[in-house]
Every structure is written in structure tokens, then in C-alpha cells.
Short mmCIF file of C-alpha atoms and ligand atoms in Angstrom, two decimals:
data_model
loop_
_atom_site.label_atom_id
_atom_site.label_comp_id
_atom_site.label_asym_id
_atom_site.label_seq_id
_atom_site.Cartn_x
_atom_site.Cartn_y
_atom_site.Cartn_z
CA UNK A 6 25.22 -7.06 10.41
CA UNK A 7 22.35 -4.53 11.34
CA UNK A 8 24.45 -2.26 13.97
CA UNK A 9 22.45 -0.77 16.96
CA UNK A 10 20.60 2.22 16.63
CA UNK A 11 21.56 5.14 18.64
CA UNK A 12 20.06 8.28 17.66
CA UNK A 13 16.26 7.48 17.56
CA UNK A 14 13.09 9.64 18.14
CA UNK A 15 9.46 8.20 18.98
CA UNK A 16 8.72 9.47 15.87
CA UNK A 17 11.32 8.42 12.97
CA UNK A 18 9.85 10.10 10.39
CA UNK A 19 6.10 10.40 8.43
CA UNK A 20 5.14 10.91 4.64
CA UNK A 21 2.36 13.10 3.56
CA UNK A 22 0.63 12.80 -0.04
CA UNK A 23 -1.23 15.79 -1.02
CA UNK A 24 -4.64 13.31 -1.48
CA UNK A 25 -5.99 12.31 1.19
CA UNK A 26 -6.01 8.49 2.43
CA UNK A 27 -5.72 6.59 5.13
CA UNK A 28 -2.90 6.47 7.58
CA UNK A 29 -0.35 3.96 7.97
CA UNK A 30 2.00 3.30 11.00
CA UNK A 31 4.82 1.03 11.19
CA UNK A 32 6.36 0.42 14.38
CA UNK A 33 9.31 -1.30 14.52
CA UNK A 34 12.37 -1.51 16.97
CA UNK A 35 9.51 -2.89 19.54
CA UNK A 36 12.46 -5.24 20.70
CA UNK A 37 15.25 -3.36 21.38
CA UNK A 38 17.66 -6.05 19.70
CA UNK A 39 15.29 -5.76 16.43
CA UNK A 40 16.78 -2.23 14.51
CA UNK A 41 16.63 -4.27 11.22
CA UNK A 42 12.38 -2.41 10.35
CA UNK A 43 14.16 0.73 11.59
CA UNK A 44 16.68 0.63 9.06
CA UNK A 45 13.88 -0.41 6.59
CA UNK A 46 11.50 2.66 7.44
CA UNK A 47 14.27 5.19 7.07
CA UNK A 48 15.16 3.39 3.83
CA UNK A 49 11.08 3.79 2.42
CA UNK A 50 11.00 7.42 3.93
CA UNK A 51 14.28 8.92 1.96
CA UNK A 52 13.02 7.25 -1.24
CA UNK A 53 9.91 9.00 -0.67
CA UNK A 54 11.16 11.75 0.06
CA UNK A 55 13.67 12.24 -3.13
CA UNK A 56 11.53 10.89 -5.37
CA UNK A 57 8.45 13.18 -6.83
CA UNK A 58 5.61 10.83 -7.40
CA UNK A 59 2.74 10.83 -5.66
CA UNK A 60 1.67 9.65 -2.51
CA UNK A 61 -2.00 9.09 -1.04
CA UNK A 62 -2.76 9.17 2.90
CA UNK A 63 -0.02 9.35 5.43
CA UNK A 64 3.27 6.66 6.47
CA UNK A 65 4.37 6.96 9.80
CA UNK A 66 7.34 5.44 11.25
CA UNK A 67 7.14 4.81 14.82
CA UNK A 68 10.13 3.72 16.86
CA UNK A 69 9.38 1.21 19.87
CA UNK A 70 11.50 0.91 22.87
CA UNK A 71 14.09 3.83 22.76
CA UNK A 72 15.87 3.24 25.40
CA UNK A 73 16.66 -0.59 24.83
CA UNK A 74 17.42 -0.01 20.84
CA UNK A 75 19.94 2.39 21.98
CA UNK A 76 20.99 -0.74 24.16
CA UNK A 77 21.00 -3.05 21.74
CA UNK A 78 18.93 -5.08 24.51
CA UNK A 79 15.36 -6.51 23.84
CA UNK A 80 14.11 -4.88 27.11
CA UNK A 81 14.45 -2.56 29.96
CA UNK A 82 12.56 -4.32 33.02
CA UNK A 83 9.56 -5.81 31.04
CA UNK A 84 9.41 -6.73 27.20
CA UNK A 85 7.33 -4.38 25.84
CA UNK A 86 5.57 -6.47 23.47
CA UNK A 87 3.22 -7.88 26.77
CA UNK A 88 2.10 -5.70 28.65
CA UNK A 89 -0.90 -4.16 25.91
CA UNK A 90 -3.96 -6.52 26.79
CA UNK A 91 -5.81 -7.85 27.65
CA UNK A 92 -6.20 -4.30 29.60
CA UNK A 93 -4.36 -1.27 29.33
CA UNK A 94 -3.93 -1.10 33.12
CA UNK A 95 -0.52 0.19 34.32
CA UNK A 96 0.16 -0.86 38.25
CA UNK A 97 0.34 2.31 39.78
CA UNK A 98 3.20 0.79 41.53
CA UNK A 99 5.31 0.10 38.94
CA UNK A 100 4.39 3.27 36.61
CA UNK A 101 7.39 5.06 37.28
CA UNK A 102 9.73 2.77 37.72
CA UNK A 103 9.29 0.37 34.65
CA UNK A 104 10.59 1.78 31.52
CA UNK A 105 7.87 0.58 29.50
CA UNK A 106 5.26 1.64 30.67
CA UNK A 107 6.93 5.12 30.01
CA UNK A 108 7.45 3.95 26.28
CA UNK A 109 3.65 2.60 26.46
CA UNK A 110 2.39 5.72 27.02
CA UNK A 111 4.24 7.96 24.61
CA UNK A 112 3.24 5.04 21.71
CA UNK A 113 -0.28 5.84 23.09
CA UNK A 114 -0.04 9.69 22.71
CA UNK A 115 1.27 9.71 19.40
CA UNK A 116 -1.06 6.82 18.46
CA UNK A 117 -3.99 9.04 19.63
CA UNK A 118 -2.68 12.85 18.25
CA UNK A 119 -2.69 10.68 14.58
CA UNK A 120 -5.88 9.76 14.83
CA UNK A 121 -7.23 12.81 15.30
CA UNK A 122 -7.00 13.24 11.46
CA UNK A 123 -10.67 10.80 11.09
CA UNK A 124 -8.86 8.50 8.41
CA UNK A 125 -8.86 4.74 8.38
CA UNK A 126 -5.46 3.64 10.39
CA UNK A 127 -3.81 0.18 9.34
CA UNK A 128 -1.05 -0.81 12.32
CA UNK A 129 1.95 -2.88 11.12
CA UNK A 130 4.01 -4.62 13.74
CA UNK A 131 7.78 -5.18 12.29
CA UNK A 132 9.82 -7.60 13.94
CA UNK A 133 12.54 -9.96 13.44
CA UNK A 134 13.57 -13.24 15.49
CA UNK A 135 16.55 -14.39 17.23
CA UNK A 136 17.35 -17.59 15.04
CA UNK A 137 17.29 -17.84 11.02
CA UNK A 138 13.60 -18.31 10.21
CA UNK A 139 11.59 -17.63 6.79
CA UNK A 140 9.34 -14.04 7.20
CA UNK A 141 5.92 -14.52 8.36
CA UNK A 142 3.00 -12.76 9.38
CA UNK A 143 0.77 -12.69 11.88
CA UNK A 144 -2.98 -11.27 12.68
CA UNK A 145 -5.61 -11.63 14.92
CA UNK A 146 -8.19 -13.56 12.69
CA UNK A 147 -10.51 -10.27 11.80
CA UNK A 148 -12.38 -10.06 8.16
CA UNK A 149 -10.55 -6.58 8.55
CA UNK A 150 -7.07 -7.90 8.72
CA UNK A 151 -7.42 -11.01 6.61
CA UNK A 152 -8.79 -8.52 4.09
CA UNK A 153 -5.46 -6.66 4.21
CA UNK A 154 -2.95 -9.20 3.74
CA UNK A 155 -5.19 -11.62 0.70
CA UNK A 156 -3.32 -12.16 -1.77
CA UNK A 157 0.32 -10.97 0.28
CA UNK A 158 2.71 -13.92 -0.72
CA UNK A 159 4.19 -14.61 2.70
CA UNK A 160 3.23 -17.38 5.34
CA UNK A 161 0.31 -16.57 7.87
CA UNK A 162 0.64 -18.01 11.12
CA UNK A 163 -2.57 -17.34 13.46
CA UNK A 164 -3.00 -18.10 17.20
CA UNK A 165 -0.16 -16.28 17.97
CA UNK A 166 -1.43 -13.52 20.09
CA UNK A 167 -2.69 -16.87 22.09
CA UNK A 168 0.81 -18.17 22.91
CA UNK A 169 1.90 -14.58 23.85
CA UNK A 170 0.81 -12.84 26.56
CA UNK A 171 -0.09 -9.30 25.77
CA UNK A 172 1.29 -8.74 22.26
CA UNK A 173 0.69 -5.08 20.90
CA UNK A 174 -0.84 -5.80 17.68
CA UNK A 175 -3.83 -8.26 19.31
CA UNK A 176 -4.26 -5.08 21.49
CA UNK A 177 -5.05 -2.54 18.49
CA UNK A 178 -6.99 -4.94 16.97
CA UNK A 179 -9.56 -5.24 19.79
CA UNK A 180 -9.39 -1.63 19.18
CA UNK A 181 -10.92 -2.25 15.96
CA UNK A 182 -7.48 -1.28 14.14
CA UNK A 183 -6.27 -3.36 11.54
CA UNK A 184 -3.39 -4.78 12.93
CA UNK A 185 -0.44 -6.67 10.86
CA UNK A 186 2.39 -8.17 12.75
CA UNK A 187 5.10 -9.37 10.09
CA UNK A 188 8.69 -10.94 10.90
CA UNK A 189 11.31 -10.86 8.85
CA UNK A 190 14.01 -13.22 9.74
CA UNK A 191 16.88 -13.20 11.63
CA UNK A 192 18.09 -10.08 14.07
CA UNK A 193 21.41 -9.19 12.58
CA UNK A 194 20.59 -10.61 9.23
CA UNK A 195 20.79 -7.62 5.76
CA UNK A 196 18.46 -9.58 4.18
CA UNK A 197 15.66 -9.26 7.09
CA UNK A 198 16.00 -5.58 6.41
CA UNK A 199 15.33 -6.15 2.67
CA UNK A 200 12.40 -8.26 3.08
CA UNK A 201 11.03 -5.77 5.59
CA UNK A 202 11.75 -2.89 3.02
CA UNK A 203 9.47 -5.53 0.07
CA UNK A 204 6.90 -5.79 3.19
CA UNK A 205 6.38 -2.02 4.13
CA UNK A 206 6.22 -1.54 -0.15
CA UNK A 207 3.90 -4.18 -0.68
CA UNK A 208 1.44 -2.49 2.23
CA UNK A 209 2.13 1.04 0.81
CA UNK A 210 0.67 -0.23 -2.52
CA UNK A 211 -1.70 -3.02 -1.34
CA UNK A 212 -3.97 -0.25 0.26
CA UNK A 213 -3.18 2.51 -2.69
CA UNK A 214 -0.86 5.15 -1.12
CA UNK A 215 1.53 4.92 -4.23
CA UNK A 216 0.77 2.73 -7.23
CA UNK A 217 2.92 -0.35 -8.29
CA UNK A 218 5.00 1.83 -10.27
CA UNK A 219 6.32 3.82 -7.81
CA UNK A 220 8.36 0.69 -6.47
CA UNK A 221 11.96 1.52 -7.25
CA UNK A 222 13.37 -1.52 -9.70
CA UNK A 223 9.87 -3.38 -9.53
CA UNK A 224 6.34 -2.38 -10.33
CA UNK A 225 5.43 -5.56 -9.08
CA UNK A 226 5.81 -5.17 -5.17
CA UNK A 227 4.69 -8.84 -4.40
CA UNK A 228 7.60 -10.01 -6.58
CA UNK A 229 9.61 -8.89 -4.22
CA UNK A 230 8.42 -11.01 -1.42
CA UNK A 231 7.41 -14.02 -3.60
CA UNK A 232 11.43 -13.61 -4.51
CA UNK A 233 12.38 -14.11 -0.44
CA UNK A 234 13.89 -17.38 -0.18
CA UNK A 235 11.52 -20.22 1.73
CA UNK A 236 13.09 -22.41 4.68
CA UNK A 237 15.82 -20.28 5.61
ZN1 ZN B 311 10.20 -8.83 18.23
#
């Protein structure tokens, strides 16, 4: 069991190689009931960290909806994964009194003071889901983000940005920023924060920030995720 998070910043934590390359964010925690991609991101960011090798671009670890992951709920008043598009238009009504449009707009701050650097920006959307499901990802159907996860061995499912209404990762990508949603099983499940740990490796290598070798235990990152068990 993944207990609730309670001390979080907007902000978890960032990695900085010495070349320069693009930058990555992970959100994750999006869904206050969903701490398994936090645990994941602090996992990637200590390793990192304690380890020497080096590193190209910048990681970024971006927590979602404070105040429902200190919760443990999903959401406040509104679930923040549907209110990004198709505008950005927050009723002036309900600015201050709706939590997320609070957390909205700090994601959109920080989102804008890290672009300010001019590198290419990949988004990735972790997640996890309420009943036992096999990982996934998801994308809105761009040369740009097909481009990103070829060759990823995990199951694509597209349209989904159709069935939801507003998701944040359809938003950035009519942004023009790649934009990678991936779920990784069940809420409380250990093994949702493992294959989210193989998923944020596989990215950090798939676009050249470390090389394969820097995997701990692997060189071969999409081992890792070809290894997650199917059907479950
Ligand atoms: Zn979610």
C-alpha cells in the first residue's frame, strides 16, 4: 500500500546535467488519490542525485493537486484533470473559490518560468486507476508524440482525450508540447509505483538525458516494462 502523501511542494524536486538538453516534466499526483508517480519521481531523483553519471537536459518533478494528495481525495471541488481545454478560461466566479483553479494556475507559472530556458519540453502525465488494470499510455495522435513513445513496449490507447472532458495532457499538446499520459495500474498497488519508476527511466533514456547504462540493475530500460505483467 502506497500511503498518502503529506508533505508535498509544487515543485518535488528537478535534475540538472551539466550538457544541455531538453527539459522533461513529470507531473504526477494530478488525482489526489494517485501518490504512487510521486513516490516514483522521488525514487528517480535520489538515484540521480547519489549517483555521479551524467545527465543531459533537465527532469522536473511536478506535484498536481496539493491539497487533495494531502487528502488522500481525488479532488477538492472539481477534478483537476478537466478543466485545461478546450480553453484555459477560469469563471471569474468561481476563481477563488475552486481549489483548482488555484492549483491550475501555479502548474501554469511554473510551467511557464521552465520554459523560459528555450529547450524542447516533453510533458508526461503519470497516473494510476482505481481498479487493477495493465499500464497504458495515452497521447493525442501528433507525429510529435507518436515519435516519442515508438518503439515504448506498453499498450497505446488513443481517443482518450475524446471521452474526457478537458484532460491536461490534450491541453499541452494543442500547445504544441509533446504530451505523454501513461497509467500504471492500480492506486494503492507497489507494483504501479515500479512500473512508473521503468516508465519515467525508459523516457529519461528514450530522449538521451542518461544513456541505457545509467539504469540501476538494467541497461536495457524497455526490459523493464516489456517485464510488467499483461492482463492484470
Ligand atoms: Zn488519474
Amino acid at each position: 500500500m502506497t500511503p498518502p502523501i503529506q508533505n508535498i511542494e509544487r515543485l518535488i524536486g528537478s535534475h540538472h546535467g551539466r550538457q544541455p538538453g531538453p527539459n522533461l516534466i513529470f507531473f504526477a499526483g494530478i488525482h489526489g488519490n494517485e501518490p504512487a508517480g510521486i513516490y516514483a519521481l522521488k525514487h528517480i531523483l535520489d538515484r540521480l542525485q547519489s549517483d555521479a553519471g551524467s545527465f543531459r537536459g533537465n527532469m522536473y518533478a511536478i506535484a498536481g493537486n496539493i491539497k487533495a494528495l494531502k487528502g488522500g481525495s481525488r479532488y477538492i471541488h472539481k477534478d483537476l484533470n478537466r478543466i485545461w481545454y478546450p480553453n484555459s478560461i477560469i469563471p471569474p466566479s468561481e476563481r477563488n473559490y475552486v481549489a483548482e483553479y488555484r492549483e491550475k494556475i501555479d502548474i501554469l507559472k511554473l510551467l511557464v518560468s521552465i520554459l523560459d530556458n528555450g529547450q524542447p519540453t516533453y510533458i508526461f502525465d503519470l497516473h494510476t486507476t482505481s481498479s487493477h488494470s495493465m499500464p497504458f499510455i495515452s497521447i493525442s495522435d501528433t507525429l510529435k508524440n507518436r515519435r516519442i513513445i515508438k518503439s515504448i513496449p506498453v499498450h497505446l490507447i488513443l481517443g482518450l482525450e475524446e471521452l474526457l472532458d478537458g484532460p491536461m495532457f490534450s491541453f499541452f499538446s494543442e500547445m504544441g508540447l509533446p504530451a505523454i499520459l501513461f497509467e500504471a495500474g492500480q492506486h494503492q498497488a507497489m507494483s504501479s509505483v515500479e512500473n512508473h519508476v521503468a516508465f519515467i527511466w525508459t523516457m529519461l533514456a528514450k530522449l538521451k538525458c542518461i544513456s541505457k547504462k545509467r539504469i540501476p540493475g538494467n541497461n536495457d530500460p524497455f526490459t523493464l516494462l516489456k517485464n510488467i505483467p499483461r492482463g492484470q
